Amino acid sequence: MRELVVLGTASQVPTRTRNHNGYLLRWDGEGLLFDPGEGTQRQMIHAGVAASQITRICLTHVHGDHCYGLPGVLSRMALDKVPHPVHLHYPASGEEVVRALVSVASPGIDLRLHPHGGFAYGGVAHAGPNHRAAEPIAPGLEVRPLNHRIEAYGYRLMEPDGRTFLRERLAAAGITGPDIGRLHREGGLDGVRLEDVSVPRPGQRFAFIMDTAPCEGAEELAEGADLLVTECTFSDDDAELASQFRHLTAGQAGDLAASGGAGTLVLTHFSSRYGDVAPLAEQARSRSAGARVLAAMDLDRIQFPPRRVHPS
């Protein structure tokens, strides 16, 4: 199952209908919790999300609305005796804050800390002189630097590209049963090539972009995203405020979707000044080049879009 569970959609100030940030991505066997703000533990209960489902926690930065829920979530995981390791990814510059938050959580889980950062470009952890050759921070999981008032990073989860078999071609070639797996592993079988009986299957991509002004890192994260989650703190009418505090307007979020060719754009992290966010969704939609645009509400469950069809 691949699904995004929205736990909170407010920015700095929560409202009666919007909790602080929190997003759980169910991705096959993993559960990635992004930016757990204050109240995330309670929102998990409302959403029917069990603490045992969380395998990784990813912080974009250490402003409170993106991380103050961390101790509660970790404490709940300890209470529930979660048996598996939990990996915590965060900017290295936030080490002091993260360790303080972890220190007040209940002990009892196998928590593994993974600070990242220290690179100018390339989006991978602990980049050295040859940063383009470095490994992602976890299998399929990458980061890119954003442009906020403190060091911040966005995340991207990518499935490897694969192949989709065509039944009629397999039948015509007389390949059935275990021989299909062998053909896939070896690339050929009895004169039949893998490409003769299959077509490319682009791997799915998820991108998560929070507090940032428009920047190259955000554009790279959005590239080819099937599901793009991005902050939408301000209306286009408040572009000066967005620039001052280094946030995105709704239209700029739409621009990201358009430039990256995103399939579905999920807007969130709304300022409390907007009781109705429908106009923000319209602003984003007008500049999204046809991407599906959703203005997230707390406790929404968003299914991953169907796989894209390869142009060939």
mmCIF file of C-alpha atoms in Angstrom:
data_model
loop_
_atom_site.group_PDB
_atom_site.id
_atom_site.type_symbol
_atom_site.label_atom_id
_atom_site.label_comp_id
_atom_site.label_asym_id
_atom_site.label_seq_id
_atom_site.Cartn_x
_atom_site.Cartn_y
_atom_site.Cartn_z
ATOM 1 C CA MET A 1 0.000 0.000 0.000
ATOM 2 C CA ARG A 2 1.161 3.514 -0.801
ATOM 3 C CA GLU A 3 -0.835 6.204 0.949
ATOM 4 C CA LEU A 4 -0.322 9.612 2.555
ATOM 5 C CA VAL A 5 -2.089 10.167 5.873
ATOM 6 C CA VAL A 6 -2.313 13.870 6.721
ATOM 7 C CA LEU A 7 -2.063 14.406 10.475
ATOM 8 C CA GLY A 8 -1.823 18.197 10.527
ATOM 9 C CA THR A 9 -1.848 21.090 8.052
ATOM 10 C CA ALA A 10 -1.240 24.288 10.036
ATOM 11 C CA SER A 11 1.919 26.361 9.937
ATOM 12 C CA GLN A 12 3.243 28.206 12.991
ATOM 13 C CA VAL A 13 -0.145 28.762 14.644
ATOM 14 C CA PRO A 14 -2.629 25.853 14.846
ATOM 15 C CA THR A 15 -6.342 26.569 14.540
ATOM 16 C CA ARG A 16 -9.522 24.879 15.742
ATOM 17 C CA THR A 17 -9.587 22.783 12.583
ATOM 18 C CA ARG A 18 -5.889 22.481 11.754
ATOM 19 C CA ASN A 19 -3.244 20.821 13.899
ATOM 20 C CA HIS A 20 0.460 21.486 13.564
ATOM 21 C CA ASN A 21 2.294 19.563 10.832
ATOM 22 C CA GLY A 22 2.442 15.796 10.609
ATOM 23 C CA TYR A 23 2.376 13.411 7.646
ATOM 24 C CA LEU A 24 2.670 9.630 7.503
ATOM 25 C CA LEU A 25 3.623 8.066 4.199
ATOM 26 C CA ARG A 26 2.852 4.372 3.896
ATOM 27 C CA TRP A 27 5.267 3.088 1.291
ATOM 28 C CA ASP A 28 5.192 -0.670 0.862
ATOM 29 C CA GLY A 29 6.579 -2.029 4.133
ATOM 30 C CA GLU A 30 7.772 1.302 5.509
ATOM 31 C CA GLY A 31 6.027 4.057 7.426
ATOM 32 C CA LEU A 32 7.739 7.424 7.087
ATOM 33 C CA LEU A 33 6.606 10.151 9.490
ATOM 34 C CA PHE A 34 7.467 13.645 8.266
ATOM 35 C CA ASP A 35 7.721 16.749 10.472
ATOM 36 C CA PRO A 36 5.750 15.709 13.582
ATOM 37 C CA GLY A 37 4.603 18.978 15.126
ATOM 38 C CA GLU A 38 2.915 19.415 18.489
ATOM 39 C CA GLY A 39 -0.107 17.143 18.918
ATOM 40 C CA THR A 40 0.959 14.546 16.363
ATOM 41 C CA GLN A 41 0.522 11.659 18.812
ATOM 42 C CA ARG A 42 -3.138 12.556 19.328
ATOM 43 C CA GLN A 43 -3.717 13.061 15.618
ATOM 44 C CA MET A 44 -2.369 9.573 15.019
ATOM 45 C CA ILE A 45 -5.140 8.225 17.233
ATOM 46 C CA HIS A 46 -7.800 10.136 15.286
ATOM 47 C CA ALA A 47 -6.336 8.906 11.999
ATOM 48 C CA GLY A 48 -6.045 5.285 13.095
ATOM 49 C CA VAL A 49 -2.269 5.300 12.710
ATOM 50 C CA ALA A 50 -0.487 2.887 15.029
ATOM 51 C CA ALA A 51 2.922 3.836 16.395
ATOM 52 C CA SER A 52 4.203 0.442 15.271
ATOM 53 C CA GLN A 53 3.735 1.510 11.636
ATOM 54 C CA ILE A 54 6.507 4.116 11.872
ATOM 55 C CA THR A 55 9.933 2.982 10.681
ATOM 56 C CA ARG A 56 11.501 6.357 9.819
ATOM 57 C CA ILE A 57 11.020 9.913 11.007
ATOM 58 C CA CYS A 58 12.194 12.729 8.735
ATOM 59 C CA LEU A 59 12.585 16.331 9.916
ATOM 60 C CA THR A 60 12.983 19.084 7.341
ATOM 61 C CA HIS A 61 14.234 21.535 9.985
ATOM 62 C CA VAL A 62 13.952 22.209 13.704
ATOM 63 C CA HIS A 63 11.367 24.965 13.921
ATOM 64 C CA GLY A 64 8.863 23.921 16.582
ATOM 65 C CA ASP A 65 5.853 23.379 14.350
ATOM 66 C CA HIS A 66 7.868 20.705 12.543
ATOM 67 C CA CYS A 67 9.409 18.806 15.457
ATOM 68 C CA TYR A 68 7.833 19.521 18.870
ATOM 69 C CA GLY A 69 5.671 16.418 18.565
ATOM 70 C CA LEU A 70 8.726 14.172 18.377
ATOM 71 C CA PRO A 71 9.019 13.331 22.125
ATOM 72 C CA GLY A 72 5.365 12.311 22.323
ATOM 73 C CA VAL A 73 5.585 10.090 19.264
ATOM 74 C CA LEU A 74 8.749 8.392 20.524
ATOM 75 C CA SER A 75 7.222 7.937 23.974
ATOM 76 C CA ARG A 76 4.151 6.311 22.461
ATOM 77 C CA MET A 77 6.375 3.976 20.462
ATOM 78 C CA ALA A 78 8.194 3.016 23.671
ATOM 79 C CA LEU A 79 4.877 2.447 25.463
ATOM 80 C CA ASP A 80 3.719 0.206 22.629
ATOM 81 C CA LYS A 81 7.051 -1.646 22.732
ATOM 82 C CA VAL A 82 7.796 -1.162 19.057
ATOM 83 C CA PRO A 83 10.339 -3.906 18.312
ATOM 84 C CA HIS A 84 11.962 -2.663 15.113
ATOM 85 C CA PRO A 85 14.666 0.013 14.733
ATOM 86 C CA VAL A 86 13.392 3.555 14.143
ATOM 87 C CA HIS A 87 15.572 5.784 11.978
ATOM 88 C CA LEU A 88 15.507 9.538 12.605
ATOM 89 C CA HIS A 89 16.774 11.787 9.796
ATOM 90 C CA TYR A 90 17.398 15.510 10.404
ATOM 91 C CA PRO A 91 19.735 18.392 9.472
ATOM 92 C CA ALA A 92 23.058 18.138 11.283
ATOM 93 C CA SER A 93 22.791 21.781 12.335
ATOM 94 C CA GLY A 94 19.746 20.825 14.429
ATOM 95 C CA GLU A 95 21.664 18.237 16.451
ATOM 96 C CA GLU A 96 21.340 20.092 19.768
ATOM 97 C CA VAL A 97 17.585 20.565 19.418
ATOM 98 C CA VAL A 98 16.985 16.996 18.265
ATOM 99 C CA ARG A 99 18.998 15.487 21.110
ATOM 100 C CA ALA A 100 17.087 17.650 23.604
ATOM 101 C CA LEU A 101 13.760 16.434 22.202
ATOM 102 C CA VAL A 102 14.911 12.824 22.219
ATOM 103 C CA SER A 103 16.218 13.134 25.788
ATOM 104 C CA VAL A 104 12.753 13.898 27.204
ATOM 105 C CA ALA A 105 11.089 10.996 25.382
ATOM 106 C CA SER A 106 10.533 7.729 27.182
ATOM 107 C CA PRO A 107 13.394 5.248 26.598
ATOM 108 C CA GLY A 108 12.819 1.781 25.263
ATOM 109 C CA ILE A 109 13.047 1.863 21.452
ATOM 110 C CA ASP A 110 15.975 1.236 19.137
ATOM 111 C CA LEU A 111 16.304 4.823 17.884
ATOM 112 C CA ARG A 112 19.044 5.437 15.343
ATOM 113 C CA LEU A 113 20.040 9.045 14.641
ATOM 114 C CA HIS A 114 21.054 10.047 11.105
ATOM 115 C CA PRO A 115 22.076 13.722 10.812
ATOM 116 C CA HIS A 116 22.636 14.883 7.264
ATOM 117 C CA GLY A 117 23.965 17.969 5.565
ATOM 118 C CA GLY A 118 27.236 19.681 4.781
ATOM 119 C CA PHE A 119 26.878 19.744 1.015
ATOM 120 C CA ALA A 120 26.201 22.533 -1.417
ATOM 121 C CA TYR A 121 24.550 20.413 -4.089
ATOM 122 C CA GLY A 122 23.664 16.840 -4.867
ATOM 123 C CA GLY A 123 21.181 16.040 -2.118
ATOM 124 C CA VAL A 124 22.969 13.172 -0.419
ATOM 125 C CA ALA A 125 24.219 12.764 3.109
ATOM 126 C CA HIS A 126 27.728 13.472 4.324
ATOM 127 C CA ALA A 127 28.860 14.529 0.869
ATOM 128 C CA GLY A 128 32.592 14.635 0.335
ATOM 129 C CA PRO A 129 34.627 16.187 -2.480
ATOM 130 C CA ASN A 130 32.929 13.907 -5.008
ATOM 131 C CA HIS A 131 29.459 14.589 -3.686
ATOM 132 C CA ARG A 132 27.625 13.283 -6.758
ATOM 133 C CA ALA A 133 28.965 9.787 -6.088
ATOM 134 C CA ALA A 134 27.808 9.663 -2.453
ATOM 135 C CA GLU A 135 25.025 7.339 -1.348
ATOM 136 C CA PRO A 136 21.448 8.410 -0.513
ATOM 137 C CA ILE A 137 20.608 8.683 3.181
ATOM 138 C CA ALA A 138 18.574 5.442 2.959
ATOM 139 C CA PRO A 139 17.564 3.132 0.104
ATOM 140 C CA GLY A 140 15.594 5.271 -2.320
ATOM 141 C CA LEU A 141 15.509 8.270 0.066
ATOM 142 C CA GLU A 142 17.287 11.497 -0.867
ATOM 143 C CA VAL A 143 17.439 15.051 0.456
ATOM 144 C CA ARG A 144 17.975 18.444 -1.149
ATOM 145 C CA PRO A 145 18.771 21.774 0.533
ATOM 146 C CA LEU A 146 15.955 24.320 0.754
ATOM 147 C CA ASN A 147 16.045 28.087 1.290
ATOM 148 C CA HIS A 148 14.592 28.950 4.696
ATOM 149 C CA ARG A 149 15.611 31.126 7.642
ATOM 150 C CA ILE A 150 17.471 28.183 9.162
ATOM 151 C CA GLU A 151 19.042 25.160 7.493
ATOM 152 C CA ALA A 152 16.284 23.063 5.966
ATOM 153 C CA TYR A 153 16.020 20.104 3.602
ATOM 154 C CA GLY A 154 13.314 18.468 1.561
ATOM 155 C CA TYR A 155 12.996 14.741 1.002
ATOM 156 C CA ARG A 156 12.361 12.553 -2.017
ATOM 157 C CA LEU A 157 11.542 8.842 -2.065
ATOM 158 C CA MET A 158 12.113 7.059 -5.359
ATOM 159 C CA GLU A 159 11.235 3.589 -6.561
ATOM 160 C CA PRO A 160 13.718 2.104 -9.064
ATOM 161 C CA ASP A 161 12.559 1.916 -12.666
ATOM 162 C CA GLY A 162 11.409 -1.527 -13.775
ATOM 163 C CA ARG A 163 9.657 -3.406 -16.556
ATOM 164 C CA THR A 164 6.020 -4.363 -17.109
ATOM 165 C CA PHE A 165 5.468 -7.662 -18.908
ATOM 166 C CA LEU A 166 2.957 -7.799 -21.759
ATOM 167 C CA ARG A 167 0.884 -10.971 -21.486
ATOM 168 C CA GLU A 168 0.181 -11.326 -25.182
ATOM 169 C CA ARG A 169 3.886 -11.088 -26.041
ATOM 170 C CA LEU A 170 4.815 -13.613 -23.355
ATOM 171 C CA ALA A 171 2.171 -15.988 -24.711
ATOM 172 C CA ALA A 172 3.390 -15.541 -28.282
ATOM 173 C CA ALA A 173 6.941 -16.310 -27.166
ATOM 174 C CA GLY A 174 5.763 -19.362 -25.214
ATOM 175 C CA ILE A 175 7.182 -18.122 -21.906
ATOM 176 C CA THR A 176 5.186 -19.034 -18.807
ATOM 177 C CA GLY A 177 5.546 -19.766 -15.092
ATOM 178 C CA PRO A 178 9.013 -19.702 -13.533
ATOM 179 C CA ASP A 179 10.594 -18.878 -16.900
ATOM 180 C CA ILE A 180 9.131 -15.365 -16.644
ATOM 181 C CA GLY A 181 11.163 -14.725 -13.505
ATOM 182 C CA ARG A 182 14.254 -16.188 -15.100
ATOM 183 C CA LEU A 183 13.826 -13.957 -18.155
ATOM 184 C CA HIS A 184 13.497 -10.942 -15.867
ATOM 185 C CA ARG A 185 16.644 -11.822 -13.901
ATOM 186 C CA GLU A 186 18.818 -12.759 -16.857
ATOM 187 C CA GLY A 187 17.531 -10.292 -19.443
ATOM 188 C CA GLY A 188 17.009 -12.987 -22.052
ATOM 189 C CA LEU A 189 15.865 -16.584 -22.508
ATOM 190 C CA ASP A 190 16.074 -18.909 -25.530
ATOM 191 C CA GLY A 191 16.577 -16.006 -27.905
ATOM 192 C CA VAL A 192 13.811 -13.865 -26.401
ATOM 193 C CA ARG A 193 15.006 -10.542 -24.987
ATOM 194 C CA LEU A 194 13.417 -8.877 -21.981
ATOM 195 C CA GLU A 195 12.619 -5.792 -24.047
ATOM 196 C CA ASP A 196 10.785 -7.954 -26.610
ATOM 197 C CA VAL A 197 8.057 -8.905 -24.123
ATOM 198 C CA SER A 198 7.927 -5.915 -21.770
ATOM 199 C CA VAL A 199 7.862 -2.131 -21.658
ATOM 200 C CA PRO A 200 9.657 0.274 -19.287
ATOM 201 C CA ARG A 201 7.889 0.994 -15.995
ATOM 202 C CA PRO A 202 8.966 4.309 -14.469
ATOM 203 C CA GLY A 203 9.467 4.074 -10.715
ATOM 204 C CA GLN A 204 7.085 6.136 -8.625
ATOM 205 C CA ARG A 205 8.341 9.238 -6.824
ATOM 206 C CA PHE A 206 7.216 11.063 -3.698
ATOM 207 C CA ALA A 207 8.535 14.513 -2.785
ATOM 208 C CA PHE A 208 8.122 16.447 0.460
ATOM 209 C CA ILE A 209 8.932 20.163 0.499
ATOM 210 C CA MET A 210 8.318 22.322 3.526
ATOM 211 C CA ASP A 211 9.440 25.790 4.608
ATOM 212 C CA THR A 212 11.346 27.385 1.750
ATOM 213 C CA ALA A 213 11.513 30.225 -0.698
ATOM 214 C CA PRO A 214 11.706 29.175 -4.359
ATOM 215 C CA CYS A 215 15.059 27.480 -4.901
ATOM 216 C CA GLU A 216 16.918 24.949 -7.023
ATOM 217 C CA GLY A 217 16.651 22.258 -4.364
ATOM 218 C CA ALA A 218 12.855 22.443 -4.355
ATOM 219 C CA GLU A 219 12.772 22.215 -8.144
ATOM 220 C CA GLU A 220 14.973 19.117 -8.100
ATOM 221 C CA LEU A 221 12.769 17.425 -5.522
ATOM 222 C CA ALA A 222 9.627 18.107 -7.547
ATOM 223 C CA GLU A 223 11.096 16.707 -10.765
ATOM 224 C CA GLY A 224 8.966 13.798 -11.936
ATOM 225 C CA ALA A 225 7.071 13.501 -8.639
ATOM 226 C CA ASP A 226 3.920 11.413 -8.818
ATOM 227 C CA LEU A 227 2.852 12.849 -5.453
ATOM 228 C CA LEU A 228 4.289 16.235 -4.448
ATOM 229 C CA VAL A 229 3.564 17.570 -0.955
ATOM 230 C CA THR A 230 4.551 21.179 -0.506
ATOM 231 C CA GLU A 231 4.013 24.051 1.852
ATOM 232 C CA CYS A 232 1.558 26.730 0.794
ATOM 233 C CA THR A 233 1.861 29.177 3.664
ATOM 234 C CA PHE A 234 0.681 32.317 1.892
ATOM 235 C CA SER A 235 -1.707 33.483 -0.769
ATOM 236 C CA ASP A 236 -0.273 35.133 -3.880
ATOM 237 C CA ASP A 237 -1.779 38.337 -2.492
ATOM 238 C CA ASP A 238 0.708 38.116 0.402
ATOM 239 C CA ALA A 239 3.800 37.516 -1.708
ATOM 240 C CA GLU A 240 5.808 40.129 0.210
ATOM 241 C CA LEU A 241 5.236 38.264 3.480
ATOM 242 C CA ALA A 242 6.221 35.010 1.809
ATOM 243 C CA SER A 243 9.465 36.551 0.605
ATOM 244 C CA GLN A 244 10.201 38.093 4.015
ATOM 245 C CA PHE A 245 9.786 34.808 5.893
ATOM 246 C CA ARG A 246 11.079 32.564 3.067
ATOM 247 C CA HIS A 247 7.935 30.625 2.371
ATOM 248 C CA LEU A 248 6.029 29.692 -0.770
ATOM 249 C CA THR A 249 2.882 31.293 -2.060
ATOM 250 C CA ALA A 250 0.153 29.152 -3.570
ATOM 251 C CA GLY A 251 1.142 30.170 -7.072
ATOM 252 C CA GLN A 252 4.778 29.319 -6.433
ATOM 253 C CA ALA A 253 3.703 25.868 -5.248
ATOM 254 C CA GLY A 254 1.847 25.507 -8.547
ATOM 255 C CA ASP A 255 4.978 26.581 -10.405
ATOM 256 C CA LEU A 256 6.919 23.778 -8.706
ATOM 257 C CA ALA A 257 4.380 21.225 -9.870
ATOM 258 C CA ALA A 258 4.476 22.627 -13.399
ATOM 259 C CA SER A 259 8.265 22.799 -13.719
ATOM 260 C CA GLY A 260 8.664 19.274 -12.343
ATOM 261 C CA GLY A 261 5.799 17.711 -14.257
ATOM 262 C CA ALA A 262 4.235 16.500 -11.002
ATOM 263 C CA GLY A 263 1.142 14.336 -11.195
ATOM 264 C CA THR A 264 -0.614 15.325 -7.959
ATOM 265 C CA LEU A 265 0.151 18.404 -5.859
ATOM 266 C CA VAL A 266 -0.880 18.375 -2.193
ATOM 267 C CA LEU A 267 -0.902 21.821 -0.559
ATOM 268 C CA THR A 268 -0.450 22.169 3.199
ATOM 269 C CA HIS A 269 1.204 24.253 5.974
ATOM 270 C CA PHE A 270 -1.370 27.032 5.704
ATOM 271 C CA SER A 271 -1.119 30.288 7.637
ATOM 272 C CA SER A 272 -3.859 30.720 10.248
ATOM 273 C CA ARG A 273 -4.873 33.959 8.486
ATOM 274 C CA TYR A 274 -6.749 31.893 5.874
ATOM 275 C CA GLY A 275 -9.964 30.355 7.144
ATOM 276 C CA ASP A 276 -10.835 29.218 3.632
ATOM 277 C CA VAL A 277 -7.948 27.769 1.618
ATOM 278 C CA ALA A 278 -9.980 27.088 -1.536
ATOM 279 C CA PRO A 279 -8.726 30.337 -3.145
ATOM 280 C CA LEU A 280 -5.131 29.196 -2.494
ATOM 281 C CA ALA A 281 -5.852 25.920 -4.246
ATOM 282 C CA GLU A 282 -7.219 27.845 -7.225
ATOM 283 C CA GLN A 283 -4.097 30.027 -7.358
ATOM 284 C CA ALA A 284 -1.895 26.928 -7.368
ATOM 285 C CA ARG A 285 -4.101 25.175 -9.918
ATOM 286 C CA SER A 286 -3.906 28.101 -12.335
ATOM 287 C CA ARG A 287 -0.117 27.686 -12.537
ATOM 288 C CA SER A 288 0.272 23.913 -12.117
ATOM 289 C CA ALA A 289 0.153 22.974 -15.822
ATOM 290 C CA GLY A 290 -2.645 20.477 -15.332
ATOM 291 C CA ALA A 291 -1.431 18.716 -12.210
ATOM 292 C CA ARG A 292 -4.162 17.475 -9.887
ATOM 293 C CA VAL A 293 -4.218 19.956 -6.968
ATOM 294 C CA LEU A 294 -5.512 19.131 -3.493
ATOM 295 C CA ALA A 295 -5.708 21.454 -0.489
ATOM 296 C CA ALA A 296 -5.079 19.070 2.395
ATOM 297 C CA MET A 297 -7.277 18.884 5.466
ATOM 298 C CA ASP A 298 -6.356 17.236 8.750
ATOM 299 C CA LEU A 299 -6.944 13.460 8.682
ATOM 300 C CA ASP A 300 -7.150 13.266 4.891
ATOM 301 C CA ARG A 301 -5.996 9.974 3.393
ATOM 302 C CA ILE A 302 -4.542 10.429 -0.073
ATOM 303 C CA GLN A 303 -3.952 7.352 -2.190
ATOM 304 C CA PHE A 304 -0.876 7.296 -4.363
ATOM 305 C CA PRO A 305 -1.779 8.055 -7.993
ATOM 306 C CA PRO A 306 -1.831 5.197 -10.531
ATOM 307 C CA ARG A 307 1.443 4.468 -12.243
ATOM 308 C CA ARG A 308 2.279 6.649 -15.185
ATOM 309 C CA VAL A 309 2.355 5.039 -18.612
ATOM 310 C CA HIS A 310 5.733 5.085 -20.287
ATOM 311 C CA PRO A 311 5.629 7.175 -23.499
ATOM 312 C CA SER A 312 6.941 4.255 -25.552
#
